[in-house]
Amino acid sequence: MKEFTEPQSTKTSPRSSLSRAAHAHQQLMEAIRSGQLKPGQRVRETDLAEQLQISRTPVREALHRLQSEGLIVNAPQRGLIIAELDYQQIMELYQMREVLESTAAGLAAKHASEPEIYALREMISKQQDCLDDAEAQAHHNRLFHNALYHASHNRYLLKTLNSLKDAMVLLGATTYKVPGRSETALEEHRAIVDAIEKGDRTAAEDITREHIRAAQKARIELINQG
Amino acid sequence: MKEFTEPQSTKTSPRSSLSRAAHAHQQLMEAIRSGQLKPGQRVRETDLAEQLQISRTPVREALHRLQSEGLIVNAPQRGLIIAELDYQQIMELYQMREVLESTAAGLAAKHASEPEIYALREMISKQQDCLDDAEAQAHHNRLFHNALYHASHNRYLLKTLNSLKDAMVLLGATTYKVPGRSETALEEHRAIVDAIEKGDRTAAEDITREHIRAAQKARIELINQG
DNA sequence: TTTAGAAAAAATATATATAAAATTTATAGG
DNA sequence: CCTATAAATTTTATATATATTTTTTCTAAA
């Protein structure tokens, strides 16, 4: 079996200060994101150890971590496989995001510092600059949401939302491929930050809830098209 | 150092079909719950391997898992220690529970099946039967909340709430030790199930939010007494 | 004393070897 | 041709050995 292609000088290649286990985890996440590893596909310690040129021990740790994150599941009669989310589970995922992201925005409206709000605005402006590139949009979108999680100043919320974000990798194509979604999402981000800046908790919650619902609708559209 | 006392035939001794790693994890959780391992205390692979009479490998896995669950943290200059939650973090924990438990109750009002509602009532009745025993109350309380999580029919919510429940172990003494808390909590549980049975989502959410807030107040009371 | 730095000690990360499970394949009986 | 069972194979779990890294201890200079 062929080894994972590891693009050299890209921003995706952070480097060797990482433990081998952490590195393996990153590589696997990236392989899932890029589609080199597809949902349902089997994953074996031995294979990965060989492909990544390390021993089985750190691979094992990475696999355990991915299991606890729900990206890999132990399928009876099949062994470890990349998790396949069915429609129901995807809806549960968005339902959860709706609750948690709106909570994060609401808390940010109460607790975000001026520099944190500034950072959110910066990200929106970066996103504005690449409205035509769906992948870049998705990247900046992730950064925005991450900054929002931090601004909530609740560590459990932060951790859980990060975990949900990772699970989103399993869904494949970004919803920014849906025509018009980029522009709408950008507007929604602006409205969220406006509400946070005003300290309007309820508005921040409501707008964010609608933002996630819109993303969910775009996702359903993508699913129904195949 | 002395070995962990492992009470034999109690309900806490599930047995050997478990992998060693899973067993180690259980033992550690139990040691934390029982106070044999206290927050801030150092935890070493080698020690545990010796105490549990197994090799370092499964101990390592258990420790990693506890780390990802937040029960153990890697303190710079000190190594692995049992996590110590400061006041702020405890508040964040209850804030998160407030959001998630109320969401779970709201979803249960929409999706719980008749047998699931029946199970909730059974648990309330069991709890009624041991109003004088704080530990037993705490046990039945955990079962009740667990059943509530399941009734929400959202796997991400279930998983996250279970994780929060585990983190609660770090808080030590149960809030059922606060005079009158048992009786009040029981009434609140009844009100929650009533709302669920009626399919009244908003009521289920509101009552549950208040239930968690009451628990938080009891917790604060415990903290302030030392 | 205090503090920087080297040496020693301890602990963790990784590799590899062995044991135990689980899965697949092969074979005999229906 | 199907089914059940056992042998063979693969894969994972655990143990142990080795390599790195981190912490501690000791020493010497300020």
XYZ file of C-alpha atoms (C1' of nucleotides) in Angstrom:
512
model
C 0.000 0.000 0.000
C 1.235 3.448 -0.825
C 2.433 5.841 1.824
C 0.651 9.022 2.737
C 1.855 11.887 0.638
C 3.189 14.460 3.035
C 3.235 17.888 1.336
C 6.506 19.388 2.471
C 6.719 23.109 3.037
C 2.984 23.775 3.283
C 1.311 25.222 6.356
C 0.102 21.699 7.052
C 3.561 20.475 7.961
C 4.149 21.807 11.490
C 7.126 19.658 12.382
C 9.155 17.425 14.472
C 8.939 19.043 17.905
C 5.683 17.105 18.054
C 5.716 13.653 19.596
C 5.387 10.840 17.113
C 1.967 10.009 18.515
C 0.789 13.597 18.024
C 2.268 13.628 14.581
C 0.510 10.401 13.675
C -2.754 11.856 14.951
C -2.313 14.938 12.775
C -1.446 12.901 9.738
C -4.499 10.740 10.197
C -6.773 13.741 10.624
C -5.315 15.257 7.502
C -5.715 12.000 5.599
C -9.376 11.899 6.597
C -9.891 15.529 5.698
C -8.246 15.110 2.323
C -10.158 11.955 1.524
C -7.132 9.665 1.494
C -8.914 7.816 4.246
C -12.634 7.513 3.563
C -15.479 6.704 5.966
C -15.944 2.963 6.209
C -12.375 2.246 5.235
C -10.434 -0.076 7.465
C -7.516 1.161 9.508
C -4.766 -1.092 10.802
C -2.026 -0.353 13.274
C 0.566 -2.262 11.317
C -0.183 -0.565 8.011
C -0.084 2.889 9.491
C 3.096 2.210 11.403
C 4.744 1.180 8.161
C 3.347 4.082 6.165
C 4.381 6.615 8.778
C 7.704 4.911 9.377
C 7.273 4.653 13.115
C 6.591 1.840 15.532
C 3.141 0.653 16.447
C 3.129 2.263 19.891
C 2.580 5.884 18.852
C 0.197 4.775 16.105
C -1.821 2.984 18.737
C -2.050 6.120 20.813
C -3.195 8.160 17.854
C -5.830 5.569 17.013
C -7.121 5.519 20.569
C -7.386 9.262 20.539
C -9.277 9.235 17.270
C -11.594 6.636 18.714
C -12.348 8.749 21.744
C -13.010 11.634 19.388
C -15.406 9.473 17.400
C -13.507 9.674 14.119
C -12.671 6.003 14.231
C -14.981 3.290 15.477
C -14.553 -0.343 16.264
C -16.980 -2.065 13.915
C -17.844 -5.585 15.026
C -16.671 -8.159 12.510
C -14.604 -5.541 10.701
C -12.168 -4.027 13.143
C -11.284 -0.342 13.264
C -12.774 1.766 10.526
C -13.113 5.443 9.751
C -16.482 6.411 11.206
C -19.408 6.756 8.823
C -22.009 9.226 9.991
C -25.507 8.388 8.878
C -28.088 11.085 8.213
C -29.514 10.851 11.710
C -26.123 11.305 13.302
C -25.312 14.287 11.105
C -28.529 15.917 12.279
C -27.580 15.196 15.885
C -24.225 16.821 15.247
C -25.797 20.021 13.941
C -28.339 19.998 16.740
C -25.504 19.906 19.220
C -23.588 22.634 17.424
C -26.697 24.792 17.406
C -26.926 24.611 21.170
C -23.241 24.990 21.914
C -22.248 27.609 19.378
C -25.148 29.822 20.336
C -24.198 29.381 23.980
C -20.608 30.305 23.135
C -21.750 33.442 21.338
C -24.009 34.358 24.235
C -21.184 33.952 26.718
C -18.836 35.876 24.451
C -21.319 38.758 24.502
C -20.852 38.785 28.269
C -17.176 37.982 28.589
C -15.253 38.736 25.393
C -12.422 41.239 25.772
C -11.791 44.051 23.319
C -8.786 42.273 21.742
C -10.867 39.153 21.294
C -13.552 41.083 19.470
C -10.851 42.720 17.372
C -9.523 39.284 16.420
C -12.977 38.181 15.332
C -13.268 41.227 13.068
C -9.840 40.575 11.589
C -10.902 37.082 10.647
C -14.029 38.317 8.959
C -11.956 40.690 6.920
C -9.601 37.891 5.852
C -12.578 35.825 4.860
C -13.896 38.731 2.827
C -10.674 38.651 0.806
C -11.156 35.157 -0.577
C -14.853 34.941 -1.315
C -14.221 32.930 -4.477
C -12.161 30.097 -2.943
C -14.376 27.594 -1.094
C -11.485 25.824 0.630
C -9.960 29.092 1.862
C -13.405 30.168 3.056
C -13.749 26.969 5.008
C -10.333 27.520 6.537
C -11.073 31.063 7.685
C -14.474 29.953 8.858
C -12.829 27.412 11.135
C -10.545 30.101 12.529
C -13.497 32.383 13.178
C -15.455 29.764 15.018
C -12.411 28.764 17.012
C -11.907 32.356 18.126
C -15.554 32.472 19.099
C -15.160 29.380 21.275
C -12.243 30.975 23.079
C -14.147 34.193 23.607
C -16.773 32.278 25.585
C -14.223 31.731 28.372
C -15.615 28.361 29.270
C -13.069 25.562 29.010
C -15.586 22.731 28.832
C -17.473 24.470 26.085
C -14.245 25.116 24.200
C -13.184 21.525 24.431
C -16.519 20.106 23.375
C -16.861 22.456 20.425
C -13.376 21.579 19.256
C -14.327 17.957 19.424
C -17.464 18.588 17.353
C -15.401 20.545 14.867
C -13.155 17.525 14.426
C -16.157 15.302 13.831
C -17.238 17.641 11.047
C -14.234 16.447 9.058
C -16.166 13.255 8.400
C -18.780 15.143 6.418
C -16.412 15.802 3.541
C -17.027 18.698 1.171
C -17.455 22.135 2.729
C -20.886 23.771 2.629
C -19.166 26.808 1.158
C -19.487 25.045 -2.161
C -23.207 25.739 -2.078
C -23.752 28.828 -4.291
C -24.223 32.007 -2.296
C -23.319 30.371 1.021
C -20.013 32.233 1.391
C -21.630 35.653 1.147
C -24.471 34.765 3.484
C -22.163 33.198 6.054
C -19.951 36.260 6.039
C -22.928 38.489 6.737
C -23.983 36.200 9.555
C -20.513 36.340 11.076
C -20.664 40.136 11.011
C -24.036 40.138 12.725
C -22.738 37.793 15.412
C -19.751 39.986 16.201
C -21.963 43.083 16.229
C -24.184 41.498 18.845
C -21.176 40.411 20.896
C -19.684 43.894 20.756
C -22.958 45.366 22.007
C -22.972 42.856 24.831
C -26.368 41.668 23.661
C -26.399 38.092 24.832
C -29.808 37.097 23.547
C -29.166 38.543 20.092
C -25.784 36.816 19.893
C -27.431 33.519 20.782
C -30.316 33.918 18.374
C -28.221 34.999 15.410
C -25.714 32.222 15.987
C -28.459 29.646 16.256
C -29.779 30.797 12.897
C -26.262 30.749 11.477
C -25.825 27.096 12.377
C -29.287 26.274 11.079
C -28.380 27.875 7.783
C -25.215 25.784 7.653
C -27.315 22.735 8.391
C -29.645 23.562 5.530
C -26.684 23.960 3.185
C -25.398 20.598 4.396
C -28.705 18.902 3.737
C -28.715 20.410 0.278
C -25.262 18.958 -0.360
C -26.345 15.564 0.921
C -29.463 15.473 -1.204
C -27.491 16.242 -4.317
C -25.047 13.399 -3.622
C 3.466 2.667 48.692
C 0.405 0.645 49.561
C -1.735 -0.963 46.919
C -5.254 0.101 46.127
C -7.739 -1.772 48.224
C -10.039 -3.543 45.856
C -13.331 -4.398 47.607
C -14.158 -7.867 46.386
C -17.757 -8.833 45.864
C -19.193 -5.326 45.809
C -21.007 -3.894 42.810
C -17.809 -1.986 42.114
C -15.907 -5.082 41.066
C -17.161 -5.811 37.552
C -14.476 -8.337 36.668
C -11.962 -9.778 34.396
C -13.632 -9.756 30.981
C -12.462 -6.145 30.864
C -9.162 -5.385 29.220
C -6.384 -4.480 31.615
C -6.389 -0.942 30.317
C -10.130 -0.603 30.923
C -9.726 -2.134 34.334
C -6.937 0.273 35.204
C -9.130 3.156 34.094
C -11.952 1.984 36.324
C -9.687 1.494 39.271
C -8.274 4.973 38.867
C -11.721 6.528 38.596
C -12.768 4.675 41.695
C -9.627 5.741 43.525
C -10.370 9.354 42.657
C -13.996 9.041 43.659
C -13.120 7.426 46.966
C -10.441 9.959 47.741
C -7.539 7.519 47.640
C -6.194 9.752 44.895
C -6.699 13.401 45.703
C -6.619 16.430 43.386
C -3.080 17.728 43.047
C -1.562 14.390 43.889
C 1.055 13.076 41.531
C 0.418 10.012 39.426
C 3.181 7.878 37.963
C 2.974 5.122 35.413
C 5.506 2.978 37.210
C 3.798 3.207 40.587
C 0.402 2.383 39.208
C 1.717 -0.513 37.160
C 3.189 -1.969 40.306
C 0.115 -1.324 42.441
C -2.214 -2.823 39.859
C 0.179 -5.661 39.093
C 0.204 -5.063 35.373
C 2.704 -3.683 32.898
C 3.076 -0.020 32.075
C 1.384 -0.278 28.687
C -2.247 -0.601 29.831
C -1.605 1.890 32.637
C -0.390 4.331 30.033
C -3.575 3.925 28.063
C -5.711 4.491 31.104
C -3.741 7.615 31.982
C -4.099 8.989 28.481
C -7.796 8.413 28.611
C -8.109 10.158 31.939
C -6.119 13.032 30.518
C -8.445 13.381 27.563
C -11.326 13.319 30.030
C -9.699 16.080 32.041
C -9.363 14.080 35.259
C -5.599 14.080 35.017
C -3.519 16.980 33.780
C 0.099 17.370 32.865
C 1.339 20.050 35.228
C 4.549 21.685 34.027
C 7.399 21.041 36.449
C 5.376 18.428 38.253
C 4.333 15.787 35.781
C 0.937 14.113 35.752
C -1.364 15.027 38.601
C -4.997 14.520 39.487
C -6.726 17.630 38.183
C -7.620 20.345 40.670
C -10.629 22.377 39.659
C -10.506 25.936 40.877
C -13.682 27.849 41.709
C -13.859 29.390 38.249
C -13.629 26.034 36.559
C -16.283 24.537 38.797
C -18.602 27.369 37.772
C -17.815 26.685 34.117
C -18.668 23.055 34.686
C -22.079 23.864 36.129
C -22.702 26.440 33.409
C -22.090 23.753 30.836
C -24.291 21.257 32.655
C -27.059 23.828 32.836
C -27.049 24.183 29.065
C -26.659 20.530 28.225
C -28.928 18.937 30.788
C -31.733 21.331 29.978
C -31.229 20.583 26.305
C -31.334 16.869 27.053
C -34.586 17.265 28.963
C -36.058 19.350 26.172
C -35.139 16.739 23.591
C -36.453 13.985 25.827
C -39.793 15.810 25.928
C -39.850 15.444 22.160
C -38.301 12.018 21.694
C -38.527 9.911 24.848
C -40.384 6.621 24.444
C -42.904 5.353 26.937
C -40.492 2.753 28.364
C -37.871 5.433 28.800
C -40.269 7.607 30.764
C -41.232 4.567 32.808
C -37.561 3.977 33.626
C -37.182 7.545 34.815
C -40.142 7.112 37.168
C -38.732 3.865 38.494
C -35.506 5.621 39.383
C -37.313 8.375 41.198
C -39.133 5.788 43.234
C -35.865 4.043 44.135
C -34.440 7.364 45.191
C -37.492 7.982 47.335
C -36.655 4.814 49.235
C -33.305 5.979 50.533
C -33.853 9.615 51.410
C -31.655 9.343 54.470
C -28.503 7.975 52.813
C -26.570 10.704 50.986
C -24.294 8.299 49.119
C -27.186 6.158 47.933
C -29.021 9.317 46.881
C -26.024 10.383 44.860
C -25.901 6.978 43.221
C -29.553 6.990 42.204
C -29.217 10.577 41.110
C -26.470 9.560 38.700
C -28.653 6.800 37.309
C -31.536 9.208 36.826
C -29.460 11.728 34.965
C -27.906 9.017 32.862
C -31.340 7.793 31.825
C -32.259 11.369 30.988
C -29.226 11.693 28.714
C -30.215 8.560 26.856
C -33.796 9.750 26.465
C -32.537 12.768 24.528
C -31.552 10.459 21.656
C -28.583 12.577 20.699
C -25.308 10.663 20.801
C -23.064 13.718 20.995
C -25.065 15.114 23.841
C -24.948 11.772 25.639
C -21.228 11.511 25.265
C -20.520 15.044 26.405
C -22.777 14.801 29.417
C -21.145 11.554 30.443
C -17.815 13.260 30.218
C -19.034 16.117 32.414
C -20.415 13.609 34.870
C -16.977 12.061 35.151
C -15.425 15.456 35.784
C -17.844 15.925 38.688
C -15.967 13.197 40.510
C -13.239 15.742 41.161
C -15.584 17.845 43.288
C -15.633 15.314 46.081
C -18.517 15.220 48.549
C -22.025 14.974 47.110
C -24.341 17.965 47.369
C -26.891 15.605 48.872
C -25.115 16.206 52.133
C -26.595 19.696 52.194
C -29.651 19.495 54.515
C -32.915 19.342 52.611
C -31.229 18.924 49.228
C -32.362 15.298 48.809
C -36.030 16.136 49.185
C -35.862 19.159 46.921
C -33.922 17.313 44.238
C -36.439 14.508 44.255
C -39.281 16.964 43.718
C -37.363 18.549 40.873
C -36.818 15.172 39.251
C -40.564 14.512 39.421
C -41.329 17.860 37.819
C -38.852 17.154 35.020
C -40.403 13.796 34.204
C -43.890 15.293 34.334
C -42.878 17.873 31.743
C -41.268 15.226 29.567
C -44.339 13.043 29.763
C -46.522 15.942 28.662
C -44.155 16.563 25.768
C -43.670 20.105 27.010
C -40.226 20.920 25.746
C -39.926 24.428 27.128
C -41.092 23.415 30.578
C -38.691 20.461 30.622
C -35.833 22.767 29.703
C -36.753 25.451 32.221
C -37.274 23.106 35.132
C -34.072 21.250 34.408
C -32.120 24.489 34.156
C -33.421 25.419 37.585
C -32.580 21.969 38.890
C -28.944 22.351 37.869
C -28.830 25.864 39.265
C -30.100 24.558 42.579
C -27.388 21.913 42.532
C -24.862 24.620 41.793
C -26.071 26.635 44.760
C -25.757 23.606 47.005
C -22.249 23.091 45.655
C -21.269 26.663 46.387
C -22.634 26.255 49.878
C -20.462 23.181 50.368
C -17.405 24.980 49.032
C -17.906 27.990 51.260
C -18.142 25.814 54.331
C -14.856 24.082 53.477
C 22.824 32.801 50.186
C 21.484 32.737 45.486
C 21.717 31.264 40.794
C 23.552 29.139 36.405
C 24.874 25.154 34.617
C 26.404 20.400 34.448
C 25.723 15.778 35.999
C 22.722 12.394 37.752
C 18.365 10.426 38.353
C 13.724 9.660 37.198
C 10.072 9.444 34.138
C 8.095 9.210 29.812
C 8.139 8.043 24.706
C 9.142 4.691 21.451
C 10.468 0.211 19.740
C 10.150 -4.552 19.787
C 8.921 -9.084 21.479
C 5.393 -12.107 23.182
C 0.565 -13.411 24.430
C -4.120 -13.373 23.647
C -8.129 -12.394 20.619
C -10.468 -12.120 16.664
C -10.974 -13.122 11.894
C -10.475 -15.840 7.961
C -9.798 -20.006 5.587
C -10.087 -24.783 5.056
C -12.363 -29.028 5.652
C -15.755 -32.517 7.012
C -20.445 -33.658 7.600
C -25.064 -32.961 6.418
C -24.204 -26.548 -1.985
C -24.684 -25.191 2.742
C -23.212 -25.236 7.614
C -20.389 -26.014 11.462
C -16.039 -26.635 13.349
C -11.184 -26.417 13.709
C -6.786 -24.892 11.945
C -4.296 -21.075 10.239
C -3.692 -16.351 9.909
C -4.118 -11.745 11.092
C -4.642 -8.251 14.407
C -4.670 -6.353 18.687
C -3.257 -6.394 23.788
C 0.341 -6.644 26.945
C 5.053 -6.971 28.472
C 9.626 -5.569 28.309
C 13.719 -3.304 26.534
C 15.777 0.914 24.768
C 16.010 5.916 23.734
C 14.634 10.634 24.862
C 13.163 13.929 27.564
C 12.277 16.078 31.857
C 13.341 16.896 36.746
C 16.231 16.938 40.318
C 20.557 17.341 42.528
C 24.930 18.976 43.000
C 28.621 22.271 42.354
C 30.807 26.543 41.529
C 30.729 31.324 40.738
C 28.513 35.790 41.833
